[in-house]
Amino acid sequence: RAETADGPRLAFPAEALPVYGLPPQHMTGEAFARADGFGGASPILFTWPGATLLGAPPVFEPAASLAPDSQTVLLDADTGERLAHWAEFDHLTLGRGEPLIVLRAAAPLPRGHRVIVAVRGLVDADGVILPPTPGFLALRDGEPTDLAGVDDRRARFEAEVFAPLAAAGVDRADLQLAWDFTVATGPNGHDTLRVMRDRLMAAIGDDGPAYTLTAVEPVGDRHITWMATGVARVPSFLGPPDEFGLRRHHLDADGLPRIEGFEDVEFTLQFPPSVLEGGQPGGVLQYGHGFLGSKGQGEGGWLRSMADEYGFLILSADMQGMSTMDFTVWLQILARRPSEFPYLYEKAMQGVMNHLALQRMMRGRFLREVDERLTGADGQPVYDPDDLMYYGNSQGGTMGAVIMALTQDVRRGVLGVPGGAFPFLLQRSVVFEDFVRILDNTFRDRIEFSLVLGLLGTGWDPMDPMTVAPHITTDPLPGTPPHEVLLHVAKEDAQVHNQVSFMLGRAIGVGAATPLVEPAWGLPPTDLPFTGSLLAEFDFNHPDNPDPLRPPVKANDTHSDLRNLPAGQRQMMHFLRTGEVIDVCDGQPCRFDPP
């Protein structure tokens, strides 16, 4: 922690950061120096030789952590409230020496607050309580010691750690370990995105960006008559790429992104016959693609069929910074310059701006499109600009939470199999396995890159959906209307774990549609029909994952099932058009065979 003219900022000693490469070297902390605390989705990590987690809050059972005698305590020092969490071993480090112990908060940590961590009652394999380290014992009991740093910490720990814990009913004599940290403030997390949005909208105005259609072609699909391809000129906040393809923001005197030049953003618009020939204006659905995917995922047969049935155009674009074209850049940075991995989000922020700009284009400039293949017989637009919707799956659902927190042009969105809390999301995803093999060659042991994964919670905090999620439906960001979102979750998803989706739901503040497929702590059961934001989980009749520390098995992956399910599609479209979540499962828990 360092005091600066702008207030306190994180300052990691070089020797505290992970070691990578040959010859071995420590990562640098420069990329974290703008943060005024740890990210709200950060895991809490420590090791304890010989420890078991017998009696600790079980995995995915955060209610146990709120019991008065919980072995682990997360205390909000500003309010005195306990924070729900669970304890687990990091599966990436199991079987490789002493594994990391992880405390995972069930909801984003409170912004700008100080959090106290307390551990008591940890036992070994024989059930014997483990003794504190000599340093902490001297600190806790006031014993004299010549261990470096203990005396310097006594006064602060007395006032800021031990006293609040005692007031919360945690017996000092039982403590095996305790420490505290500060969570980054909200503005430190989301102001960059909001400022970019405001500057973008000021630059493009009500009309949106200029665009050029480069092709209008038939696609040989009975559900799509024409696919238009175009290029939009979107104001750019990015500088040129370096030798690895990394692009950074242009910054103004206040350290905020400024516009300089343009990005040529390719987009596609697909026109179904029901819209072109139906006689009534259709809608426009902006589709968000999956992990490091592309706009081509908006051309799936299931989505084209939906567009024709429900009457909407499909608007698609690559998520710049998180698309197929960025995969090599991610690998290069993670393998060769991991200190700079937080900077990857800067290009992804431009990707979010591109999506917002295309929304504005559809409400403005594109209404004057004169290509007769894309207009009605009277030359008028075939779509209603007020019927503009967002729908994304996987990464598209995850980044859709960011888009829905910022958009001024879309009222409702559906977040399909969405996540957030990137350290948690990746650690429980089968998709991350390819990166694990690469990182094994970069870091000297698994603990090092598990620490990197933990640091992702701070490094990517400004871009994490958990940072902006509380502002989607209530407490909107300045200059932003409130929105409504439906979270669609598929039980046993191996790519975005259900518990990550539940965490996002808690961050947004939604309930869970009843009857429940499975218990979901912190998501109030909500009867249908219901008007407003909600989470709905569907079960595709796969067995429960036998190992909660790891992702569900790939063979049972349900990641793509819900988007292909007609009942799920009907629920989604009814919500997007009316704001009402309806029952599509005849009053029973939503269980279906895989489509």
Coordinates of C-alpha atoms in Angstrom, one line a residue:
R1 CA 0.0 0.0 0.0
A2 CA 1.4 3.4 -1.0
E3 CA 0.1 6.9 -0.3
T4 CA -0.2 9.0 -3.5
A5 CA -1.6 12.3 -4.4
D6 CA -4.7 10.5 -5.6
G7 CA -5.0 8.5 -2.3
P8 CA -3.9 5.1 -1.3
R9 CA -2.9 2.7 -4.0
L10 CA -1.7 -1.0 -4.1
A11 CA 2.1 -1.3 -4.0
F12 CA 3.3 -4.9 -4.1
P13 CA 6.9 -5.5 -3.1
A14 CA 8.6 -7.3 -6.0
E15 CA 9.6 -10.3 -3.9
A16 CA 5.9 -10.8 -3.0
L17 CA 4.8 -11.4 -6.6
P18 CA 4.9 -14.7 -8.5
V19 CA 8.1 -16.0 -10.2
Y20 CA 8.1 -17.0 -13.8
G21 CA 10.3 -17.8 -16.8
L22 CA 13.9 -18.7 -17.3
P23 CA 16.0 -17.3 -15.8
P24 CA 13.4 -17.0 -13.0
Q25 CA 12.2 -13.5 -12.3
H26 CA 9.4 -11.9 -10.3
M27 CA 6.4 -10.3 -11.9
T28 CA 6.2 -6.5 -11.5
G29 CA 3.4 -4.7 -9.8
E30 CA 3.1 -1.8 -12.2
A31 CA -0.2 -2.9 -13.6
F32 CA -1.8 -2.9 -10.2
A33 CA -0.6 0.5 -9.1
R34 CA -3.8 2.3 -10.2
A35 CA -6.0 0.2 -7.9
D36 CA -7.0 1.6 -4.6
G37 CA -7.7 -1.8 -3.1
F38 CA -8.1 -5.4 -4.1
G39 CA -10.7 -6.4 -6.6
G40 CA -14.2 -7.2 -5.5
A41 CA -14.1 -10.7 -6.9
S42 CA -10.6 -11.6 -5.5
P43 CA -10.2 -15.0 -3.9
I44 CA -8.5 -15.1 -0.4
L45 CA -5.5 -17.4 -0.5
F46 CA -3.2 -18.9 2.1
T47 CA -1.3 -22.1 2.8
W48 CA -1.1 -24.1 6.0
P49 CA 1.1 -27.2 6.2
G50 CA -0.8 -30.2 7.3
A51 CA -4.2 -28.5 7.4
T52 CA -7.5 -30.2 6.5
L53 CA -10.7 -28.3 6.0
L54 CA -12.7 -30.6 8.3
G55 CA -15.4 -28.4 9.9
A56 CA -14.7 -25.4 7.6
P57 CA -17.6 -23.9 5.6
P58 CA -18.2 -26.6 2.9
V59 CA -17.8 -25.9 -0.8
F60 CA -20.8 -24.0 -2.2
E61 CA -22.5 -23.9 1.3
P62 CA -21.9 -20.2 2.3
A63 CA -24.6 -20.2 4.9
A64 CA -22.3 -22.3 7.2
S65 CA -19.8 -19.4 7.3
L66 CA -22.4 -17.2 9.0
A67 CA -22.7 -19.5 12.0
P68 CA -21.2 -18.0 15.2
D69 CA -18.6 -20.8 15.4
S70 CA -17.5 -20.9 11.8
Q71 CA -13.9 -21.8 11.5
T72 CA -13.3 -19.1 9.0
V73 CA -14.7 -15.5 9.3
L74 CA -14.8 -12.7 6.7
L75 CA -15.8 -9.6 8.6
D76 CA -16.8 -6.3 7.0
A77 CA -14.9 -3.9 9.4
D78 CA -17.0 -1.0 8.3
T79 CA -20.3 -2.5 9.2
G80 CA -19.5 -5.4 11.6
E81 CA -21.3 -7.8 9.3
R82 CA -20.0 -11.3 8.5
L83 CA -19.6 -12.0 4.8
A84 CA -20.8 -15.3 3.4
H85 CA -18.1 -17.6 1.9
W86 CA -16.9 -21.1 1.7
A87 CA -13.4 -22.8 2.1
E88 CA -11.8 -25.1 -0.4
F89 CA -8.5 -26.4 -1.6
D90 CA -7.3 -25.0 -4.9
H91 CA -7.6 -28.1 -7.2
L92 CA -4.8 -26.8 -9.4
T93 CA -2.3 -27.2 -6.5
L94 CA -3.6 -30.4 -5.0
G95 CA -1.1 -33.2 -5.1
R96 CA 1.8 -30.7 -5.6
G97 CA 3.1 -30.1 -2.1
E98 CA 1.0 -27.9 0.2
P99 CA -2.1 -26.8 -1.7
L100 CA -3.5 -23.4 -1.5
I101 CA -6.5 -22.9 0.7
V102 CA -9.1 -20.6 -0.8
L103 CA -11.8 -18.6 0.8
R104 CA -14.4 -17.6 -1.8
A105 CA -16.9 -14.9 -1.0
A106 CA -20.4 -15.8 -2.2
A107 CA -21.0 -12.3 -3.5
P108 CA -18.6 -9.5 -4.5
L109 CA -16.7 -8.0 -1.6
P110 CA -18.0 -4.7 -0.3
R111 CA -16.6 -1.8 -2.3
G112 CA -14.2 0.5 -0.5
H113 CA -14.6 -1.4 2.8
R114 CA -11.9 -3.1 4.9
V115 CA -12.3 -6.8 5.3
I116 CA -10.9 -8.8 8.2
V117 CA -10.0 -12.5 7.6
A118 CA -9.9 -14.7 10.7
V119 CA -9.1 -18.5 10.9
R120 CA -9.6 -20.6 14.0
G121 CA -10.1 -24.3 14.6
L122 CA -8.2 -25.6 11.6
V123 CA -7.2 -29.2 12.3
D124 CA -4.8 -31.8 10.9
A125 CA -5.7 -35.2 9.6
D126 CA -6.0 -36.6 13.1
G127 CA -8.3 -33.8 14.2
V128 CA -5.7 -32.0 16.2
I129 CA -6.0 -28.2 16.2
L130 CA -3.0 -26.7 14.5
P131 CA -0.9 -24.1 16.4
P132 CA -0.4 -20.6 15.1
T133 CA 2.9 -19.6 13.6
P134 CA 5.3 -18.0 16.1
G135 CA 4.9 -14.6 14.6
F136 CA 1.1 -14.6 14.8
L137 CA 1.2 -16.1 18.3
A138 CA 3.4 -13.2 19.5
L139 CA 1.1 -10.7 17.8
R140 CA -2.1 -12.3 19.2
D141 CA -0.8 -12.8 22.8
G142 CA 1.4 -9.8 23.1
E143 CA 4.5 -11.9 23.7
P144 CA 7.9 -10.4 23.1
T145 CA 9.6 -11.5 20.0
D146 CA 12.6 -10.6 17.8
L147 CA 10.8 -11.7 14.6
A148 CA 10.9 -8.9 12.1
G149 CA 7.8 -6.8 11.6
V150 CA 5.7 -8.0 14.5
D151 CA 6.3 -5.1 16.8
D152 CA 5.6 -2.6 14.0
R153 CA 2.1 -4.2 13.5
R154 CA 1.0 -4.5 17.2
A155 CA -0.8 -1.2 17.5
R156 CA -2.7 -1.5 14.2
F157 CA -3.7 -5.1 14.8
E158 CA -5.0 -4.2 18.3
A159 CA -7.2 -1.5 17.0
E160 CA -8.1 -2.6 13.5
V161 CA -8.1 -6.4 13.6
F162 CA -8.5 -7.9 17.1
A163 CA -10.9 -5.3 18.5
P164 CA -13.5 -5.6 15.6
L165 CA -13.2 -9.4 15.7
A166 CA -13.9 -9.4 19.5
A167 CA -16.9 -7.1 18.9
A168 CA -18.2 -9.7 16.4
G169 CA -17.9 -12.5 18.9
V170 CA -14.6 -14.0 17.7
D171 CA -12.5 -15.1 20.7
R172 CA -9.0 -13.8 20.3
A173 CA -7.5 -16.8 22.1
D174 CA -8.9 -19.1 19.4
L175 CA -7.3 -17.3 16.5
Q176 CA -4.8 -19.2 14.4
L177 CA -4.4 -16.4 11.8
A178 CA -5.9 -13.0 11.1
W179 CA -5.2 -10.2 8.7
D180 CA -7.1 -7.5 6.8
F181 CA -7.2 -5.8 3.4
T182 CA -9.1 -3.1 1.6
V183 CA -11.4 -3.6 -1.3
A184 CA -11.2 -1.3 -4.3
T185 CA -13.8 1.4 -4.4
G186 CA -16.6 1.4 -6.9
P187 CA -15.5 4.4 -8.9
N188 CA -11.9 3.0 -9.1
G189 CA -13.5 0.0 -10.7
H190 CA -16.2 1.3 -13.0
D191 CA -15.3 4.9 -13.7
T192 CA -13.1 4.1 -16.7
L193 CA -15.9 2.3 -18.5
R194 CA -18.4 5.0 -17.7
V195 CA -16.1 7.8 -18.9
M196 CA -15.4 5.9 -22.1
R197 CA -19.1 5.4 -22.7
D198 CA -19.8 9.1 -22.1
R199 CA -17.0 10.2 -24.4
L200 CA -18.0 7.7 -27.1
M201 CA -21.6 8.9 -27.1
A202 CA -20.6 12.5 -27.2
A203 CA -18.5 11.7 -30.3
I204 CA -21.1 9.7 -32.2
G205 CA -24.2 11.6 -31.1
D206 CA -27.8 10.4 -31.7
D207 CA -27.0 9.0 -35.1
G208 CA -24.3 6.7 -34.1
P209 CA -21.1 5.9 -36.0
A210 CA -20.8 6.2 -39.8
Y211 CA -20.9 2.9 -41.6
T212 CA -20.4 1.4 -45.0
L213 CA -22.2 -1.8 -46.3
T214 CA -19.6 -4.0 -48.0
A215 CA -21.9 -6.9 -49.0
V216 CA -25.6 -7.9 -49.0
E217 CA -25.9 -11.5 -49.8
P218 CA -28.3 -14.5 -49.7
V219 CA -27.1 -17.2 -47.3
G220 CA -29.0 -20.3 -48.5
D221 CA -31.0 -20.6 -45.2
R222 CA -34.7 -20.6 -45.3
H223 CA -34.8 -18.6 -42.1
I224 CA -32.5 -15.8 -43.3
T225 CA -33.2 -13.9 -46.6
W226 CA -30.2 -11.5 -46.6
M227 CA -27.1 -11.1 -44.6
A228 CA -25.6 -7.6 -44.7
T229 CA -22.0 -7.1 -43.8
G230 CA -20.7 -3.6 -43.0
V231 CA -17.9 -1.7 -41.4
A232 CA -18.7 0.9 -38.7
R233 CA -16.2 3.7 -37.9
V234 CA -16.1 3.7 -34.1
P235 CA -14.1 6.3 -32.2
S236 CA -11.0 4.5 -30.7
F237 CA -9.4 4.8 -27.3
L238 CA -6.5 2.5 -28.3
G239 CA -2.9 3.1 -29.3
P240 CA -1.1 0.9 -31.8
P241 CA -0.1 -2.7 -31.1
D242 CA 3.3 -3.5 -29.7
E243 CA 5.4 -6.5 -30.9
F244 CA 3.1 -9.0 -29.2
G245 CA -0.1 -7.3 -30.3
L246 CA -0.9 -5.7 -27.0
R247 CA -2.8 -2.4 -27.3
R248 CA -3.1 0.2 -24.5
H249 CA -5.4 3.1 -23.9
H250 CA -4.5 6.6 -24.9
L251 CA -4.8 8.5 -21.6
D252 CA -5.6 12.1 -20.9
A253 CA -4.0 14.3 -18.1
D254 CA -6.3 12.7 -15.6
G255 CA -5.2 9.2 -16.5
L256 CA -8.6 8.4 -18.2
P257 CA -8.9 7.0 -21.8
R258 CA -9.3 9.6 -24.5
I259 CA -10.4 9.2 -28.1
E260 CA -7.8 9.3 -30.9
G261 CA -8.7 7.9 -34.3
F262 CA -11.1 5.2 -35.2
E263 CA -11.6 1.4 -35.2
D264 CA -13.1 -0.2 -38.3
V265 CA -15.6 -2.5 -36.7
E266 CA -17.0 -5.2 -39.0
F267 CA -20.6 -6.2 -38.2
T268 CA -23.3 -8.4 -39.8
L269 CA -27.0 -8.0 -39.9
Q270 CA -29.2 -10.9 -40.7
F271 CA -32.7 -10.3 -42.1
P272 CA -35.3 -13.1 -41.7
P273 CA -38.3 -13.4 -44.1
S274 CA -40.7 -12.9 -41.2
V275 CA -39.4 -9.3 -40.8
L276 CA -39.0 -8.5 -44.5
E277 CA -42.4 -9.9 -45.5
G278 CA -44.4 -9.7 -42.3
G279 CA -45.9 -6.3 -42.7
Q280 CA -45.0 -5.3 -39.1
P281 CA -41.7 -3.9 -37.9
G282 CA -39.4 -6.5 -36.3
G283 CA -36.9 -6.1 -33.6
V284 CA -33.1 -6.1 -33.5
L285 CA -31.2 -8.5 -31.3
Q286 CA -27.6 -7.9 -30.6
Y287 CA -25.8 -11.2 -30.1
G288 CA -22.7 -11.7 -27.9
H289 CA -20.4 -14.6 -28.9
G290 CA -18.6 -17.1 -26.7
F291 CA -15.1 -17.3 -25.2
L292 CA -12.5 -15.9 -27.6
G293 CA -15.1 -16.6 -30.4
S294 CA -16.3 -14.4 -33.2
K295 CA -19.4 -12.8 -34.7
G296 CA -19.9 -15.9 -36.9
Q297 CA -21.4 -17.6 -33.8
G298 CA -24.4 -15.4 -34.5
E299 CA -25.0 -17.4 -37.7
G300 CA -26.0 -20.6 -35.8
G301 CA -29.1 -22.4 -37.1
W302 CA -30.8 -22.2 -33.8
L303 CA -30.5 -18.4 -33.6
R304 CA -31.6 -18.0 -37.2
S305 CA -34.7 -20.1 -36.6
M306 CA -35.5 -18.0 -33.6
A307 CA -35.0 -14.8 -35.6
D308 CA -37.6 -16.0 -38.1
E309 CA -40.0 -17.3 -35.6
Y310 CA -39.9 -14.3 -33.3
G311 CA -39.3 -11.6 -35.8
F312 CA -35.9 -9.9 -35.2
L313 CA -32.7 -9.0 -37.1
I314 CA -29.5 -10.5 -35.7
L315 CA -26.7 -7.9 -35.1
S316 CA -23.3 -9.4 -34.5
A317 CA -19.7 -8.2 -34.1
D318 CA -16.5 -9.6 -32.7
M319 CA -15.9 -8.6 -29.1
Q320 CA -12.6 -6.8 -29.8
G321 CA -10.0 -7.8 -27.3
M322 CA -11.8 -11.1 -26.4
S323 CA -12.2 -12.7 -29.9
T324 CA -10.6 -15.4 -31.9
M325 CA -8.2 -12.9 -33.3
D326 CA -6.9 -12.1 -29.8
F327 CA -6.1 -15.6 -28.7
T328 CA -2.5 -15.4 -29.8
V329 CA -2.0 -12.1 -28.0
W330 CA -3.4 -13.6 -24.8
L331 CA -1.0 -16.6 -25.1
Q332 CA 2.0 -14.4 -25.8
I333 CA 1.4 -12.1 -22.9
L334 CA 0.6 -14.9 -20.4
A335 CA 3.6 -16.9 -21.4
R336 CA 6.2 -14.2 -21.9
R337 CA 5.1 -11.0 -20.2
P338 CA 2.6 -12.1 -17.5
S339 CA 3.2 -8.9 -15.5
E340 CA 1.2 -7.2 -18.3
F341 CA -1.8 -9.5 -18.3
P342 CA -4.1 -6.9 -16.6
Y343 CA -3.6 -4.6 -19.6
L344 CA -5.4 -7.1 -21.8
Y345 CA -8.7 -5.6 -20.5
E346 CA -8.0 -2.3 -22.1
K347 CA -8.6 -3.6 -25.6
A348 CA -11.7 -5.5 -24.4
M349 CA -13.1 -2.2 -23.1
Q350 CA -12.9 -1.0 -26.6
G351 CA -14.9 -4.1 -27.6
V352 CA -17.6 -3.1 -25.2
M353 CA -17.6 0.4 -26.7
N354 CA -18.0 -1.0 -30.2
H355 CA -21.1 -2.9 -29.1
L356 CA -22.6 0.2 -27.6
A357 CA -21.8 2.2 -30.8
L358 CA -23.6 -0.4 -32.9
Q359 CA -26.6 -0.2 -30.7
R360 CA -26.7 3.5 -31.2
M361 CA -26.2 3.0 -35.0
M362 CA -29.4 0.9 -35.1
R363 CA -31.4 3.5 -33.3
G364 CA -30.0 6.3 -35.5
R365 CA -28.1 6.2 -38.8
F366 CA -29.2 2.7 -40.0
L367 CA -32.8 3.8 -40.0
R368 CA -32.0 5.8 -43.1
E369 CA -30.5 2.9 -45.0
V370 CA -31.8 2.9 -48.6
D371 CA -30.7 -0.5 -49.9
E372 CA -34.1 -1.8 -51.1
R373 CA -33.3 -5.3 -50.1
L374 CA -33.1 -4.3 -46.5
T375 CA -36.2 -2.0 -46.4
G376 CA -39.9 -2.4 -46.7
A377 CA -41.8 -2.0 -49.9
D378 CA -42.4 1.6 -49.0
G379 CA -38.7 2.2 -48.4
Q380 CA -39.2 2.5 -44.6
P381 CA -37.1 0.6 -42.0
V382 CA -38.3 -3.0 -41.4
Y383 CA -37.5 -2.8 -37.7
D384 CA -38.6 -0.8 -34.7
P385 CA -35.7 1.0 -33.1
D386 CA -37.5 0.8 -29.7
D387 CA -37.4 -3.1 -30.0
L388 CA -33.7 -3.3 -29.5
M389 CA -32.5 -6.3 -27.4
Y390 CA -29.3 -7.9 -26.1
Y391 CA -28.6 -11.6 -25.9
G392 CA -25.3 -13.3 -25.3
N393 CA -24.0 -16.7 -24.3
S394 CA -21.0 -17.7 -22.3
Q395 CA -18.5 -14.8 -22.7
G396 CA -21.4 -13.0 -24.5
G397 CA -23.5 -13.5 -21.3
T398 CA -20.6 -12.5 -19.1
M399 CA -19.6 -9.4 -21.0
G400 CA -23.3 -8.8 -21.6
A401 CA -23.6 -7.9 -17.9
V402 CA -21.1 -5.1 -18.6
I403 CA -22.9 -4.0 -21.7
M404 CA -26.3 -4.0 -19.8
A405 CA -24.8 -1.8 -17.0
L406 CA -23.7 0.8 -19.5
T407 CA -26.1 0.8 -22.4
Q408 CA -28.4 3.8 -22.9
D409 CA -30.2 2.2 -25.9
V410 CA -31.2 -1.3 -24.8
R411 CA -33.7 -1.8 -21.9
R412 CA -33.6 -5.6 -21.5
G413 CA -31.1 -8.3 -22.0
V414 CA -30.7 -12.1 -21.6
L415 CA -27.5 -13.3 -20.1
G416 CA -27.0 -16.9 -21.2
V417 CA -24.8 -19.1 -19.1
P418 CA -23.1 -16.0 -17.7
G419 CA -20.2 -15.5 -15.3
G420 CA -17.8 -13.0 -13.9
A421 CA -15.4 -13.2 -11.0
F422 CA -12.7 -14.2 -13.5
P423 CA -10.4 -16.1 -11.0
F424 CA -13.3 -18.3 -10.0
L425 CA -14.8 -18.6 -13.5
L426 CA -11.5 -19.8 -15.1
Q427 CA -10.5 -22.1 -12.2
R428 CA -13.8 -24.0 -12.6
S429 CA -13.9 -24.1 -16.4
V430 CA -12.8 -26.9 -18.7
V431 CA -11.9 -24.2 -21.2
F432 CA -9.0 -23.1 -19.0
E433 CA -7.3 -26.4 -19.3
D434 CA -5.4 -25.3 -22.4
F435 CA -4.1 -22.3 -20.6
V436 CA -3.0 -24.5 -17.6
R437 CA -0.7 -26.4 -19.9
I438 CA 0.9 -23.2 -21.2
L439 CA 1.2 -21.7 -17.7
D440 CA 2.9 -24.9 -16.5
N441 CA 5.7 -24.0 -18.8
T442 CA 5.9 -20.4 -17.7
F443 CA 5.7 -20.7 -13.9
R444 CA 8.0 -22.7 -11.7
D445 CA 5.2 -24.4 -9.8
R446 CA 1.4 -24.4 -9.7
I447 CA 1.2 -22.1 -6.7
E448 CA 2.8 -19.3 -8.7
F449 CA 0.2 -19.4 -11.4
S450 CA -2.6 -19.9 -9.0
L451 CA -1.5 -16.7 -7.5
V452 CA -1.5 -15.1 -10.9
L453 CA -5.1 -16.3 -11.3
G454 CA -5.9 -14.8 -7.9
L455 CA -4.4 -11.5 -9.0
L456 CA -6.7 -11.5 -12.0
G457 CA -9.4 -10.5 -9.5
T458 CA -7.6 -7.2 -9.0
G459 CA -6.0 -6.8 -12.4
W460 CA -9.3 -7.2 -14.3
D461 CA -11.5 -5.6 -11.7
P462 CA -12.4 -2.6 -13.9
M463 CA -13.7 -5.0 -16.5
D464 CA -15.2 -7.7 -14.2
P465 CA -19.0 -8.0 -14.5
M466 CA -19.1 -8.3 -10.7
T467 CA -17.9 -4.6 -10.6
V468 CA -20.8 -3.2 -12.5
A469 CA -23.4 -5.8 -11.8
P470 CA -24.9 -4.0 -8.8
H471 CA -25.7 -1.1 -11.2
I472 CA -27.7 -3.0 -13.8
T473 CA -31.1 -3.0 -12.3
T474 CA -30.9 -0.6 -9.4
D475 CA -28.5 2.2 -8.5
P476 CA -27.7 2.8 -12.2
L477 CA -24.4 4.5 -13.1
P478 CA -24.7 8.3 -13.8
G479 CA -26.4 9.0 -17.1
T480 CA -27.7 5.4 -17.4
P481 CA -31.3 4.2 -17.2
P482 CA -32.1 1.1 -15.1
H483 CA -32.3 -2.2 -17.0
E484 CA -33.8 -5.6 -16.7
V485 CA -32.0 -8.9 -17.3
L486 CA -32.8 -12.6 -17.3
L487 CA -30.0 -15.0 -16.4
H488 CA -30.3 -18.3 -18.1
V489 CA -28.3 -21.1 -16.3
A490 CA -27.8 -24.7 -17.4
K491 CA -27.1 -27.1 -14.5
E492 CA -23.8 -29.0 -14.9
D493 CA -22.3 -26.4 -17.2
A494 CA -18.7 -27.4 -17.6
Q495 CA -17.5 -24.1 -19.1
V496 CA -19.2 -21.5 -16.9
H497 CA -19.9 -23.1 -13.5
N498 CA -23.4 -22.7 -12.1
Q499 CA -22.0 -21.3 -8.9
V500 CA -20.3 -18.5 -10.8
S501 CA -23.6 -17.7 -12.5
F502 CA -25.3 -17.7 -9.0
M503 CA -22.6 -15.3 -7.8
L504 CA -23.4 -12.9 -10.7
G505 CA -27.1 -13.2 -9.8
R506 CA -26.4 -12.2 -6.2
A507 CA -24.3 -9.3 -7.4
I508 CA -27.1 -8.0 -9.6
G509 CA -29.6 -8.7 -6.8
V510 CA -32.0 -11.1 -8.6
G511 CA -34.1 -13.9 -7.3
A512 CA -34.3 -17.5 -8.7
A513 CA -37.4 -18.8 -10.5
T514 CA -39.3 -21.5 -8.7
P515 CA -39.7 -24.4 -8.5
L516 CA -36.0 -24.5 -8.0
V517 CA -33.8 -27.1 -9.9
E518 CA -31.4 -27.0 -7.0
P519 CA -30.9 -24.7 -3.9
A520 CA -29.3 -21.4 -4.7
W521 CA -28.1 -19.5 -1.6
G522 CA -28.8 -15.8 -1.6
L523 CA -31.2 -15.9 -4.6
P524 CA -34.7 -15.5 -3.1
P525 CA -37.1 -18.1 -4.5
T526 CA -39.5 -16.2 -6.8
D527 CA -42.8 -17.5 -8.1
L528 CA -43.7 -17.2 -11.8
P529 CA -44.9 -15.2 -13.6
F530 CA -42.7 -12.4 -12.4
T531 CA -42.1 -9.0 -13.9
G532 CA -38.5 -7.9 -13.5
S533 CA -35.0 -9.3 -13.4
L534 CA -34.5 -13.0 -12.5
L535 CA -32.3 -16.1 -12.7
A536 CA -33.8 -19.2 -14.2
E537 CA -32.0 -22.6 -14.1
F538 CA -32.7 -25.5 -16.3
D539 CA -31.7 -29.2 -15.7
F540 CA -30.7 -31.4 -18.6
N541 CA -30.8 -34.6 -16.5
H542 CA -27.1 -35.2 -16.1
P543 CA -25.8 -36.5 -12.7
D544 CA -24.4 -34.0 -10.2
N545 CA -20.7 -33.3 -10.5
P546 CA -19.0 -35.8 -8.1
D547 CA -16.0 -33.4 -7.4
P548 CA -17.1 -29.9 -6.5
L549 CA -13.5 -28.7 -6.6
R550 CA -13.3 -29.2 -10.3
P551 CA -15.4 -28.3 -13.3
P552 CA -18.2 -30.7 -14.3
V553 CA -17.0 -33.4 -16.6
K554 CA -16.8 -32.4 -20.2
A555 CA -19.0 -35.3 -21.4
N556 CA -21.9 -33.9 -19.4
D557 CA -21.4 -30.3 -20.5
T558 CA -24.7 -28.5 -20.9
H559 CA -23.2 -25.2 -21.9
S560 CA -25.0 -25.0 -25.3
D561 CA -28.2 -26.9 -24.4
L562 CA -30.4 -24.1 -23.1
R563 CA -30.0 -21.8 -26.1
N564 CA -31.2 -24.7 -28.3
L565 CA -34.2 -25.5 -26.1
P566 CA -37.6 -24.2 -27.5
A567 CA -39.0 -23.7 -24.0
G568 CA -36.0 -21.7 -23.0
Q569 CA -36.2 -19.6 -26.2
R570 CA -39.9 -18.9 -25.6
Q571 CA -39.2 -17.8 -22.0
M572 CA -36.4 -15.6 -23.2
M573 CA -38.3 -13.9 -26.0
H574 CA -41.3 -13.2 -23.8
F575 CA -39.1 -11.5 -21.3
L576 CA -37.3 -9.4 -23.9
R577 CA -40.5 -8.2 -25.4
T578 CA -42.5 -7.7 -22.2
G579 CA -40.2 -7.8 -19.1
E580 CA -42.2 -10.7 -17.7
V581 CA -40.6 -14.1 -16.9
I582 CA -43.1 -16.8 -17.5
D583 CA -43.3 -20.5 -16.5
V584 CA -42.5 -22.8 -19.4
C585 CA -42.2 -26.0 -17.4
D586 CA -45.8 -26.6 -16.3
G587 CA -45.3 -25.6 -12.7
Q588 CA -42.5 -28.1 -12.3
P589 CA -38.7 -27.7 -12.0
C590 CA -37.4 -27.1 -15.5
R591 CA -35.9 -30.6 -16.4
F592 CA -35.5 -31.6 -20.0
D593 CA -33.5 -34.2 -22.0
P594 CA -30.6 -32.5 -23.9
P595 CA -32.0 -31.0 -27.1

